[in-house]
Tab-separated table of C-alpha atoms in Angstrom:
chain	number	residue	atom	x	y	z
Q	102	UNK	CA	-13.240	39.687	14.152
Q	103	UNK	CA	-13.169	36.576	14.937
Q	104	UNK	CA	-15.086	34.698	12.582
Q	105	UNK	CA	-18.373	32.602	14.418
Q	106	UNK	CA	-18.120	29.458	14.853
Q	107	UNK	CA	-21.067	26.627	13.036
Q	108	UNK	CA	-22.146	24.149	15.201
Q	109	UNK	CA	-21.936	20.106	13.997
Q	110	UNK	CA	-22.491	16.912	15.515
Q	111	UNK	CA	-19.400	15.924	13.334
Q	112	UNK	CA	-16.512	16.818	11.377
Q	113	UNK	CA	-14.655	13.755	9.632
Q	114	UNK	CA	-10.936	15.543	7.908
Q	115	UNK	CA	-10.050	13.406	5.116
Q	116	UNK	CA	-12.266	11.754	2.331
Q	117	UNK	CA	-9.938	8.816	2.101
Q	118	UNK	CA	-11.802	4.602	2.508
Q	119	UNK	CA	-11.701	6.348	6.237
Q	120	UNK	CA	-13.124	8.662	6.405
Q	121	UNK	CA	-15.605	8.943	3.242
Q	122	UNK	CA	-18.179	6.278	4.049
Q	123	UNK	CA	-17.929	7.360	7.723
Q	124	UNK	CA	-19.244	10.518	6.574
Q	125	UNK	CA	-22.170	8.426	4.530
Q	126	UNK	CA	-22.964	6.315	8.069
Q	127	UNK	CA	-23.330	10.051	10.439
Q	128	UNK	CA	-25.448	11.638	7.851
Q	129	UNK	CA	-27.578	8.874	6.913
Q	130	UNK	CA	-27.591	8.806	10.856
Q	131	UNK	CA	-28.775	11.869	10.871
Q	132	UNK	CA	-25.875	13.610	11.790
Q	133	UNK	CA	-25.259	16.933	11.172
Q	134	UNK	CA	-21.781	16.793	9.865
Q	135	UNK	CA	-18.921	18.253	7.658
Q	136	UNK	CA	-16.090	16.488	5.754
Q	137	UNK	CA	-12.892	18.493	4.723
Q	138	UNK	CA	-10.518	17.912	1.889
Q	139	UNK	CA	-7.562	19.575	1.411
Q	140	UNK	CA	-6.853	18.173	-2.631
Q	141	UNK	CA	-8.192	19.000	-5.693
Q	142	UNK	CA	-9.968	15.572	-5.568
Q	143	UNK	CA	-12.010	13.584	-3.617
Q	144	UNK	CA	-10.922	10.072	-2.557
Q	145	UNK	CA	-7.717	9.946	-0.599
Q	146	UNK	CA	-4.274	8.458	-1.335
Q	147	UNK	CA	-6.070	5.432	-2.652
Q	148	UNK	CA	-8.297	6.478	-5.022
Q	149	UNK	CA	-6.333	9.745	-5.923
Q	150	UNK	CA	-2.382	8.604	-6.554
Q	151	UNK	CA	-2.114	5.411	-4.598
Q	152	UNK	CA	-3.646	1.479	-5.192
Q	153	UNK	CA	-6.484	2.725	-8.412
Q	154	UNK	CA	-4.152	4.586	-10.929
Q	155	UNK	CA	-0.618	2.484	-9.589
Q	156	UNK	CA	-2.530	-0.700	-10.163
Q	157	UNK	CA	-4.030	0.837	-13.614
Q	158	UNK	CA	-0.727	1.196	-15.099
Q	159	UNK	CA	0.995	-2.169	-13.237
Q	160	UNK	CA	-2.226	-3.878	-15.544
Q	161	UNK	CA	-0.362	-1.768	-18.137
Q	162	UNK	CA	2.979	-2.864	-17.567
Q	163	UNK	CA	2.101	-6.479	-17.095
Q	164	UNK	CA	0.531	-6.583	-20.803
Q	165	UNK	CA	3.661	-5.360	-22.320
Q	166	UNK	CA	4.987	-8.081	-20.263
Q	167	UNK	CA	2.881	-10.872	-21.784
Q	168	UNK	CA	2.976	-9.341	-25.205
Q	169	UNK	CA	6.696	-9.448	-25.661
Q	170	UNK	CA	6.425	-13.476	-23.965
Q	171	UNK	CA	3.770	-14.057	-26.567
Q	172	UNK	CA	6.587	-16.381	-28.414
Q	173	UNK	CA	5.943	-18.624	-25.559
Q	174	UNK	CA	2.163	-19.845	-25.798
Q	175	UNK	CA	2.594	-19.971	-29.914
Q	176	UNK	CA	1.163	-16.212	-30.349
Q	177	UNK	CA	3.455	-14.615	-32.620
Q	178	UNK	CA	3.764	-10.622	-32.188
Q	179	UNK	CA	4.901	-7.803	-34.025
Q	180	UNK	CA	7.762	-5.124	-32.176
Q	181	UNK	CA	5.570	-4.266	-28.807
Q	182	UNK	CA	6.019	-0.597	-28.423
Q	183	UNK	CA	4.676	1.628	-24.909
Q	184	UNK	CA	2.870	4.922	-25.470
Q	185	UNK	CA	3.450	6.371	-22.194
Q	186	UNK	CA	0.448	8.918	-22.867
Q	187	UNK	CA	-2.320	6.249	-23.710
Q	188	UNK	CA	-0.628	4.784	-20.275
Q	189	UNK	CA	-0.925	8.193	-18.624
Q	190	UNK	CA	-4.143	8.799	-19.931
Q	191	UNK	CA	-6.524	5.530	-19.244
Q	192	UNK	CA	-5.046	6.019	-15.465
Q	193	UNK	CA	-6.292	9.337	-15.634
Q	194	UNK	CA	-9.643	8.280	-17.220
Q	195	UNK	CA	-10.041	5.718	-13.861
Q	196	UNK	CA	-8.991	8.535	-11.727
Q	197	UNK	CA	-11.077	10.920	-12.477
Q	198	UNK	CA	-13.850	8.168	-12.967
Q	199	UNK	CA	-13.297	6.989	-9.269
Q	200	UNK	CA	-13.202	10.402	-8.096
Q	201	UNK	CA	-16.037	11.530	-9.407
Q	202	UNK	CA	-18.100	8.611	-8.070
Q	203	UNK	CA	-16.901	9.455	-5.079
Q	204	UNK	CA	-17.766	13.089	-4.716
Q	205	UNK	CA	-21.359	12.773	-6.020
Q	206	UNK	CA	-21.846	9.268	-3.098
Q	207	UNK	CA	-21.003	12.211	-0.421
Q	208	UNK	CA	-22.905	15.293	-1.858
Q	209	UNK	CA	-26.238	13.289	-2.219
Q	210	UNK	CA	-26.432	13.129	1.463
Q	211	UNK	CA	-28.123	16.477	3.320
Q	212	UNK	CA	-26.784	16.476	6.494
Q	213	UNK	CA	-23.654	15.850	4.988
Q	214	UNK	CA	-21.587	18.993	3.507
Q	215	UNK	CA	-18.375	18.597	1.622
Q	216	UNK	CA	-15.820	21.389	1.991
Q	217	UNK	CA	-12.656	21.680	-0.038
Q	218	UNK	CA	-9.844	23.212	1.961
Q	219	UNK	CA	-7.310	23.251	4.549
Q	220	UNK	CA	-8.440	22.086	8.069
Q	221	UNK	CA	-6.053	23.055	11.046
Q	222	UNK	CA	-7.140	22.355	14.906
Q	223	UNK	CA	-7.805	25.708	16.675
Q	224	UNK	CA	-8.940	23.991	20.189
Q	225	UNK	CA	-9.614	20.765	21.048
Q	226	UNK	CA	-13.148	20.722	19.401
Q	227	UNK	CA	-12.750	23.535	17.076
Q	228	UNK	CA	-11.300	23.655	13.050
Q	229	UNK	CA	-10.458	26.093	10.915
Q	230	UNK	CA	-11.082	25.708	7.375
Q	231	UNK	CA	-9.219	28.099	5.022
Q	232	UNK	CA	-11.369	26.933	1.620
Q	233	UNK	CA	-10.213	26.861	-1.494
Q	234	UNK	CA	-12.976	29.372	-2.552
Q	235	UNK	CA	-11.257	31.559	-0.316
Q	236	UNK	CA	-11.759	32.451	3.691
Q	237	UNK	CA	-12.061	30.573	6.141
Q	238	UNK	CA	-14.390	29.091	8.347
Q	239	UNK	CA	-14.684	27.618	11.814
Q	240	UNK	CA	-16.642	24.464	12.338
Q	241	UNK	CA	-17.152	22.712	16.113
Q	242	UNK	CA	-18.000	19.549	16.956
Q	243	UNK	CA	-18.345	17.091	20.012
Q	244	UNK	CA	-16.831	14.726	17.284
Q	245	UNK	CA	-14.142	15.018	14.813
Q	246	UNK	CA	-12.735	11.932	12.795
Q	247	UNK	CA	-9.078	12.636	11.617
Q	248	UNK	CA	-8.689	10.399	7.792
Q	249	UNK	CA	-5.610	12.902	6.791
Q	250	UNK	CA	-3.569	10.378	5.818
Q	251	UNK	CA	0.202	10.099	4.519
Q	252	UNK	CA	2.975	11.869	2.693
Q	253	UNK	CA	5.919	10.188	0.946
Q	254	UNK	CA	8.903	10.890	2.755
Q	255	UNK	CA	12.350	13.017	1.726
Q	256	UNK	CA	15.271	11.013	2.917
Q	257	UNK	CA	18.008	13.616	4.037
Q	258	UNK	CA	20.170	13.340	0.927
Q	259	UNK	CA	22.696	16.187	0.678
Q	260	UNK	CA	21.533	17.596	-3.341
Q	261	UNK	CA	18.172	15.441	-3.385
Q	262	UNK	CA	15.506	18.366	-2.833
Q	263	UNK	CA	17.721	20.014	-6.177
Q	264	UNK	CA	17.424	17.579	-8.796
Q	265	UNK	CA	13.731	17.132	-9.874
Q	266	UNK	CA	12.756	14.124	-8.052
Q	267	UNK	CA	9.662	12.204	-8.907
Q	268	UNK	CA	7.325	10.248	-5.489
Q	269	UNK	CA	5.063	7.636	-6.519
Q	270	UNK	CA	2.455	10.019	-7.818
Q	271	UNK	CA	4.402	12.356	-10.216
Q	272	UNK	CA	6.080	10.221	-11.478
Q	273	UNK	CA	2.517	8.209	-13.184
Q	274	UNK	CA	2.465	11.782	-14.877
Q	275	UNK	CA	5.037	11.399	-16.733
Q	276	UNK	CA	4.909	10.941	-20.828
Q	277	UNK	CA	7.195	9.008	-21.978
Q	278	UNK	CA	9.331	6.147	-21.119
Q	279	UNK	CA	12.728	7.265	-18.622
Q	280	UNK	CA	15.763	6.156	-20.286
Q	281	UNK	CA	17.373	5.242	-16.845
Q	282	UNK	CA	15.142	4.811	-13.177
Q	283	UNK	CA	16.841	5.138	-10.725
Q	284	UNK	CA	14.689	4.617	-7.620
Q	285	UNK	CA	15.629	4.943	-4.369
Q	286	UNK	CA	13.928	2.584	-1.708
Q	287	UNK	CA	13.391	-1.130	-2.282
Q	288	UNK	CA	10.238	-1.310	-0.831
Q	289	UNK	CA	6.908	-2.294	-1.587
Q	290	UNK	CA	6.405	0.661	-4.152
Q	291	UNK	CA	9.847	1.246	-5.209
Q	292	UNK	CA	9.357	-2.509	-6.402
Q	293	UNK	CA	6.428	-1.870	-8.056
Q	294	UNK	CA	7.447	1.000	-10.069
Q	295	UNK	CA	9.914	-0.534	-10.725
Q	296	UNK	CA	9.353	-3.218	-12.379
Q	297	UNK	CA	7.005	-1.645	-13.709
Q	298	UNK	CA	8.436	1.239	-15.755
Q	299	UNK	CA	10.820	-1.864	-16.185
Q	300	UNK	CA	7.938	-3.295	-18.337
Q	301	UNK	CA	8.237	0.021	-20.153
Q	302	UNK	CA	10.991	-0.374	-21.090
Q	303	UNK	CA	13.257	1.489	-18.867
Q	304	UNK	CA	16.981	0.795	-17.798
Q	305	UNK	CA	15.945	0.004	-13.840
Q	306	UNK	CA	18.317	0.859	-10.767
Q	307	UNK	CA	16.759	0.156	-7.281
Q	308	UNK	CA	18.918	1.158	-4.508
Q	309	UNK	CA	18.030	0.051	-0.725
Q	310	UNK	CA	19.489	0.875	2.370
Q	311	UNK	CA	18.720	-2.181	3.885
Q	312	UNK	CA	20.727	-5.460	3.672
Q	313	UNK	CA	17.437	-6.897	1.326
Q	314	UNK	CA	14.653	-5.915	0.210
Q	315	UNK	CA	11.108	-6.013	1.973
Q	316	UNK	CA	13.301	-6.248	4.575
Q	317	UNK	CA	10.607	-7.242	7.251
Q	318	UNK	CA	9.832	-10.192	4.993
Q	319	UNK	CA	11.827	-13.505	5.494
Q	320	UNK	CA	14.980	-13.896	3.746
Q	321	UNK	CA	14.085	-16.853	1.780
Q	322	UNK	CA	10.848	-14.808	0.663
Q	323	UNK	CA	13.151	-11.277	-0.222
Q	324	UNK	CA	15.579	-13.306	-1.515
Q	325	UNK	CA	12.912	-15.402	-4.180
Q	326	UNK	CA	11.110	-11.478	-5.368
Q	327	UNK	CA	14.782	-10.463	-5.620
Q	328	UNK	CA	15.522	-13.506	-8.012
Q	329	UNK	CA	11.929	-12.639	-10.417
Q	330	UNK	CA	13.512	-8.887	-10.458
Q	331	UNK	CA	16.706	-9.457	-11.270
Q	332	UNK	CA	15.933	-12.343	-14.337
Q	333	UNK	CA	13.725	-9.172	-15.460
Q	334	UNK	CA	16.678	-7.253	-16.041
Q	335	UNK	CA	16.368	-4.636	-12.710
Q	336	UNK	CA	19.635	-3.626	-10.922
Q	337	UNK	CA	19.292	-4.054	-7.414
Q	338	UNK	CA	21.665	-2.672	-5.275
Q	339	UNK	CA	21.040	-3.555	-1.529
Q	340	UNK	CA	23.181	-2.326	1.590
Q	341	UNK	CA	23.649	1.033	-0.101
Q	342	UNK	CA	24.660	4.109	1.688
Q	343	UNK	CA	23.346	7.090	-0.290
Q	344	UNK	CA	25.764	10.221	0.035
Q	345	UNK	CA	25.274	12.990	-2.839
Q	346	UNK	CA	22.579	13.387	-5.636
Q	347	UNK	CA	23.037	15.773	-8.286
Q	348	UNK	CA	22.091	16.812	-11.655
Q	349	UNK	CA	24.194	17.007	-14.226
Q	350	UNK	CA	24.701	20.068	-17.008
Q	351	UNK	CA	23.722	17.447	-19.599
Q	352	UNK	CA	20.336	16.462	-17.577
Q	353	UNK	CA	21.632	12.847	-16.614
Q	354	UNK	CA	21.422	12.209	-12.896
Q	355	UNK	CA	24.387	10.940	-10.398
Q	356	UNK	CA	23.762	9.261	-8.047
Q	357	UNK	CA	26.811	8.785	-5.564
Q	358	UNK	CA	26.730	5.556	-2.181
Q	359	UNK	CA	29.025	3.494	-0.922
Q	360	UNK	CA	28.121	-0.165	-0.892
Q	361	UNK	CA	30.115	-3.058	0.441
Q	362	UNK	CA	32.784	-0.234	1.366
Q	363	UNK	CA	33.134	0.720	-1.877
Q	364	UNK	CA	32.138	3.320	-3.652
Q	365	UNK	CA	29.735	3.596	-6.304
Q	366	UNK	CA	28.225	6.115	-8.780
Q	367	UNK	CA	25.170	5.146	-10.529
Q	368	UNK	CA	24.430	8.063	-13.397
Q	369	UNK	CA	20.039	8.457	-14.872
Q	370	UNK	CA	17.803	9.904	-16.129
Q	371	UNK	CA	15.251	10.138	-13.687
Q	372	UNK	CA	15.129	9.503	-9.804
Q	373	UNK	CA	12.237	8.121	-7.809
Q	374	UNK	CA	11.805	8.603	-4.223
Q	375	UNK	CA	9.751	5.432	-2.620
Q	376	UNK	CA	12.081	5.887	0.706
Q	377	UNK	CA	8.966	5.548	2.565
Q	378	UNK	CA	6.032	7.902	3.682
Q	379	UNK	CA	5.110	10.487	6.588
Q	380	UNK	CA	2.007	11.481	8.181
Q	381	UNK	CA	0.379	14.546	7.700
Q	382	UNK	CA	-0.642	15.009	11.290
Q	383	UNK	CA	1.623	18.241	10.720
Q	384	UNK	CA	-0.474	20.404	9.151
Q	385	UNK	CA	-3.095	20.034	11.324
Q	386	UNK	CA	-1.742	21.851	13.908
Q	387	UNK	CA	-2.694	18.532	16.635
Q	388	UNK	CA	-0.692	20.491	19.902
Q	389	UNK	CA	-3.703	23.359	19.302
Q	390	UNK	CA	-6.127	20.065	20.377
Q	391	UNK	CA	-3.873	18.527	22.468
Q	392	UNK	CA	-3.677	15.164	20.348
Q	393	UNK	CA	-0.630	13.362	21.128
Q	394	UNK	CA	1.606	11.621	18.142
Q	395	UNK	CA	4.497	9.701	18.714
Q	396	UNK	CA	8.239	9.911	17.718
Q	397	UNK	CA	7.570	9.738	14.029
Q	398	UNK	CA	4.930	12.103	14.102
Q	399	UNK	CA	1.548	9.574	14.265
Q	400	UNK	CA	-1.639	10.157	16.582
Q	401	UNK	CA	-1.434	7.892	19.254
Q	402	UNK	CA	-4.835	5.805	19.002
Q	403	UNK	CA	-6.038	3.203	21.884
Q	404	UNK	CA	-7.979	-0.083	20.181
Q	405	UNK	CA	-10.984	1.654	20.018
Q	406	UNK	CA	-9.012	4.261	17.807
Q	407	UNK	CA	-9.668	7.222	20.324
Q	408	UNK	CA	-6.914	9.790	20.679
Q	409	UNK	CA	-6.146	11.252	23.756
Q	410	UNK	CA	-8.652	13.816	23.625
Q	411	UNK	CA	-11.997	13.003	24.252
Q	412	UNK	CA	-14.309	12.816	21.423
Q	413	UNK	CA	-12.095	12.791	18.404
Q	414	UNK	CA	-10.255	9.862	16.379
Q	415	UNK	CA	-8.197	8.969	14.172
Q	416	UNK	CA	-8.501	6.341	11.255
Q	417	UNK	CA	-5.850	4.672	8.567
Q	418	UNK	CA	-2.549	5.589	7.856
Q	419	UNK	CA	-2.638	8.665	10.100
Q	420	UNK	CA	-2.956	6.728	13.288
Q	421	UNK	CA	0.857	4.637	12.369
Q	422	UNK	CA	-1.165	1.107	12.062
Q	423	UNK	CA	-0.546	-1.114	9.311
Q	424	UNK	CA	-0.927	1.691	6.149
Q	425	UNK	CA	-3.260	0.024	3.781
Q	426	UNK	CA	-6.748	1.305	2.215
Q	427	UNK	CA	-8.569	-1.894	3.604
Q	428	UNK	CA	-7.142	-1.000	7.468
Q	429	UNK	CA	-8.759	2.546	7.023
Q	430	UNK	CA	-11.872	1.145	5.762
Q	431	UNK	CA	-11.959	-1.045	8.527
Q	432	UNK	CA	-11.019	1.536	11.107
Q	433	UNK	CA	-14.219	3.055	9.806
Q	434	UNK	CA	-16.582	-0.685	10.618
Q	435	UNK	CA	-15.078	0.085	14.110
Q	436	UNK	CA	-15.784	3.194	14.921
Q	437	UNK	CA	-19.232	2.932	12.872
Q	438	UNK	CA	-19.912	-0.195	15.399
Q	439	UNK	CA	-18.804	1.389	17.795
Q	440	UNK	CA	-20.829	4.889	17.862
Q	441	UNK	CA	-24.007	3.722	15.702
Q	442	UNK	CA	-24.745	0.050	15.848
Q	443	UNK	CA	-23.395	0.411	20.143
Q	444	UNK	CA	-21.031	-2.319	19.465
Q	445	UNK	CA	-17.689	-2.499	21.014
Q	446	UNK	CA	-15.481	-3.430	18.257
Q	447	UNK	CA	-11.507	-2.638	18.704
Q	448	UNK	CA	-8.404	-3.439	16.204
Q	449	UNK	CA	-7.222	-6.190	18.790
Q	450	UNK	CA	-6.912	-9.758	17.227
Q	451	UNK	CA	-7.918	-8.622	13.592
Q	452	UNK	CA	-6.246	-10.514	10.542
Q	453	UNK	CA	-4.281	-7.844	8.289
Q	454	UNK	CA	-3.572	-9.294	4.751
Q	455	UNK	CA	-1.471	-7.320	1.901
Q	456	UNK	CA	-0.339	-7.619	-1.414
Q	457	UNK	CA	3.103	-6.165	-3.070
Q	458	UNK	CA	1.591	-5.784	-6.796
Q	459	UNK	CA	4.529	-7.023	-8.347
Q	460	UNK	CA	4.303	-9.428	-10.926
Q	461	UNK	CA	4.298	-12.198	-9.711
Q	462	UNK	CA	2.187	-10.342	-6.752
Q	463	UNK	CA	3.530	-11.193	-2.772
Q	464	UNK	CA	0.503	-12.094	-0.640
Q	465	UNK	CA	0.853	-11.772	2.969
Q	466	UNK	CA	-1.356	-12.839	5.828
Q	467	UNK	CA	-0.599	-12.898	9.430
Q	468	UNK	CA	3.485	-13.661	10.607
Q	469	UNK	CA	6.700	-14.187	9.319
Q	470	UNK	CA	8.820	-17.061	10.267
Q	471	UNK	CA	11.124	-15.083	11.984
Q	472	UNK	CA	7.950	-12.906	13.914
Q	473	UNK	CA	6.533	-16.393	15.158
Q	474	UNK	CA	9.805	-17.466	16.314
Q	475	UNK	CA	10.423	-14.935	18.391
Q	476	UNK	CA	6.930	-14.752	19.663
Q	477	UNK	CA	7.954	-18.189	21.031
Q	478	UNK	CA	5.621	-20.109	19.277
Q	479	UNK	CA	6.120	-23.990	18.558
Q	480	UNK	CA	6.868	-23.253	14.580
Q	481	UNK	CA	6.428	-25.514	11.791
Q	482	UNK	CA	7.256	-24.498	8.269
Q	483	UNK	CA	6.326	-26.050	5.320
Q	484	UNK	CA	7.262	-24.269	1.574
Q	485	UNK	CA	6.008	-25.144	-2.262
Q	486	UNK	CA	7.749	-24.099	-5.339
Q	487	UNK	CA	5.056	-22.436	-7.983
Q	488	UNK	CA	6.652	-24.852	-9.879
Q	489	UNK	CA	4.591	-27.410	-8.516
Q	490	UNK	CA	2.027	-25.794	-9.058
Q	491	UNK	CA	-0.641	-27.673	-12.161
Q	492	UNK	CA	-2.850	-23.991	-12.872
Q	493	UNK	CA	0.615	-21.895	-12.301
Q	494	UNK	CA	2.330	-24.499	-14.866
Q	495	UNK	CA	-0.618	-24.555	-17.735
Q	496	UNK	CA	-0.266	-20.724	-17.478
Q	497	UNK	CA	3.285	-20.781	-18.138
Q	498	UNK	CA	3.591	-18.670	-14.422
Q	499	UNK	CA	6.086	-20.723	-12.491
Q	500	UNK	CA	8.187	-18.128	-10.892
Q	501	UNK	CA	8.148	-17.656	-6.604
Q	502	UNK	CA	6.922	-20.185	-4.278
Q	503	UNK	CA	4.505	-20.402	-1.012
Q	504	UNK	CA	5.401	-20.267	2.449
Q	505	UNK	CA	3.422	-21.167	5.227
Q	506	UNK	CA	4.144	-21.043	9.613
Q	507	UNK	CA	2.243	-23.087	11.098
Q	508	UNK	CA	1.753	-23.448	15.129
Q	509	UNK	CA	3.165	-27.258	15.828
Q	510	UNK	CA	0.505	-27.485	18.787
Q	511	UNK	CA	-2.688	-26.230	18.144
Q	512	UNK	CA	-2.006	-27.054	14.269
Q	513	UNK	CA	-3.392	-23.396	13.306
Q	514	UNK	CA	-1.562	-21.892	10.871
Q	515	UNK	CA	0.424	-18.237	11.970
Q	516	UNK	CA	0.756	-17.028	8.628
Q	517	UNK	CA	1.605	-17.470	4.832
Q	518	UNK	CA	4.033	-15.886	2.112
Q	519	UNK	CA	2.177	-16.554	-1.409
Q	520	UNK	CA	4.691	-15.324	-3.912
Q	521	UNK	CA	2.645	-16.321	-6.972
Q	522	UNK	CA	0.388	-15.571	-9.917
Q	523	UNK	CA	-2.597	-13.874	-8.485
Q	524	UNK	CA	-0.305	-14.576	-4.904
Q	525	UNK	CA	-2.940	-12.072	-2.613
Q	526	UNK	CA	-6.169	-14.270	-3.922
Q	527	UNK	CA	-3.847	-17.469	-2.587
Q	528	UNK	CA	-3.031	-15.498	0.639
Q	529	UNK	CA	-6.895	-14.536	1.094
Q	530	UNK	CA	-8.045	-17.748	1.415
Q	531	UNK	CA	-5.378	-18.765	3.752
Q	532	UNK	CA	-6.682	-15.610	6.078
Q	533	UNK	CA	-10.181	-16.386	5.304
Q	534	UNK	CA	-9.056	-20.150	7.239
Q	535	UNK	CA	-7.575	-18.467	9.911
Q	536	UNK	CA	-10.585	-15.719	10.369
Q	537	UNK	CA	-12.310	-19.290	11.220
Q	538	UNK	CA	-9.611	-20.810	13.641
Q	539	UNK	CA	-8.613	-23.859	10.784
Q	540	UNK	CA	-5.834	-26.071	11.381
Q	541	UNK	CA	-4.152	-26.247	8.561
Q	542	UNK	CA	-5.524	-29.601	7.673
Q	543	UNK	CA	-9.012	-28.008	7.129
Q	544	UNK	CA	-6.959	-26.598	3.735
Q	545	UNK	CA	-5.200	-29.770	3.271
Q	546	UNK	CA	-8.221	-31.946	2.967
Q	547	UNK	CA	-10.293	-29.467	1.163
Q	548	UNK	CA	-12.148	-29.814	-1.929
Q	549	UNK	CA	-10.918	-27.197	-4.538
Q	550	UNK	CA	-11.917	-27.016	-8.076
Q	551	UNK	CA	-9.182	-28.347	-10.222
Q	552	UNK	CA	-7.457	-26.831	-12.233
Q	553	UNK	CA	-7.250	-23.684	-9.960
Q	554	UNK	CA	-4.275	-21.685	-8.026
Q	555	UNK	CA	-5.897	-22.215	-4.574
Q	556	UNK	CA	-6.130	-25.733	-5.285
Q	557	UNK	CA	-2.331	-25.936	-4.423
Q	558	UNK	CA	-3.348	-25.700	-1.202
Q	559	UNK	CA	-4.229	-29.019	-1.258
Q	560	UNK	CA	-0.496	-29.654	-1.679
Q	561	UNK	CA	1.348	-27.142	0.113
Q	562	UNK	CA	-0.527	-28.517	3.768
Q	563	UNK	CA	0.314	-31.987	2.427
Q	564	UNK	CA	3.621	-31.056	2.243
Q	565	UNK	CA	3.435	-30.650	6.088
Q	566	UNK	CA	3.008	-34.093	6.844
Q	567	UNK	CA	6.653	-34.968	5.820
Q	568	UNK	CA	7.612	-31.477	7.302
Q	569	UNK	CA	10.136	-31.252	10.152
């Protein structure tokens, strides 16, 4: 006998940074809503296994780094030891606090039900949920919102699936510092964890298939990042093709690769796979709803986040947009504006920033120099080493470089990369100027408090006056 369907106004799949606030907004508007979470905790990737826990551990690693540098500041310390169990507990406690708060926030709404279980489409307007408590429920609604996120990709490397490789979540559950962590992937996840564990005391090797890490960045920025990481003792092997991964009888892991046409073998204690992510759309049986997905499995949407099926929307990483928490939240704002506030919001033209939380941070907003040239802009570029930033000198944090790309015809800022102490915060100031359509001269002539890091924007854009 088929389970009787429950009629709702809205169904939301996933409690991430798009789904959770949308659920609250719809409930406050009086919509009878169900939000479904497959994991055992509320909050999505960001809170459970992404931003919150990783940046918590990055902070612990930075303290270890600064403690070792104490003599540079005239401070004497003893031997520095890292207690990974304590680092892990601190991470767990913060995550537990966030997820508990998120769950309470959902459960306070009278017209909203949180269902813990695995949702699959059983029709265009119908979702079947296998609940964690056992049994199944069938839900129907005129509006369905997918915020199912992504999961770590496993590259097709022979032997990799049999060596107990770690991913971004399991690596944070280690109770001791690895002797030698081999990181497969030189993107932001791989670099953040690589530097983190190097600072905890591990030997670290990063293996990247592309010619450089963070391959979407300009060559000069990528090279500056590599220099920073190598100065800390991280081995970086770009342009590497991995052929085999094996676990040895003594417990060590060996990675066989080719680099510069030469074979090489790396032996380590642990392997972390940080080779991108894949969408969770396949877990939802999208074909049952007639949903279109692209060649990588991401659910296709228009600039209003509508799928090809009327009434179904996709928010956050699962739709293939920029894979950032703030983008998922902005997706929520767009959907809310259009459905509840009578607006006409779209994703067109939104300026998306990002920060890679290596140390120093890489703050990024807008176009790279390469992208700007490819799009035909009259490009002007200006750079400023952090060694010329007063506040950075005072803090003894002079590694890195600031770079801005400007349209020579309009003087408007097209993009910027800030590799430096609190680079993400400095890039945000530039983003605000871009949002307002200000010319670079507004920052060149702006009055910023002294001595702050943002004050360096005076100097950066002042150099534009003498740049070719």
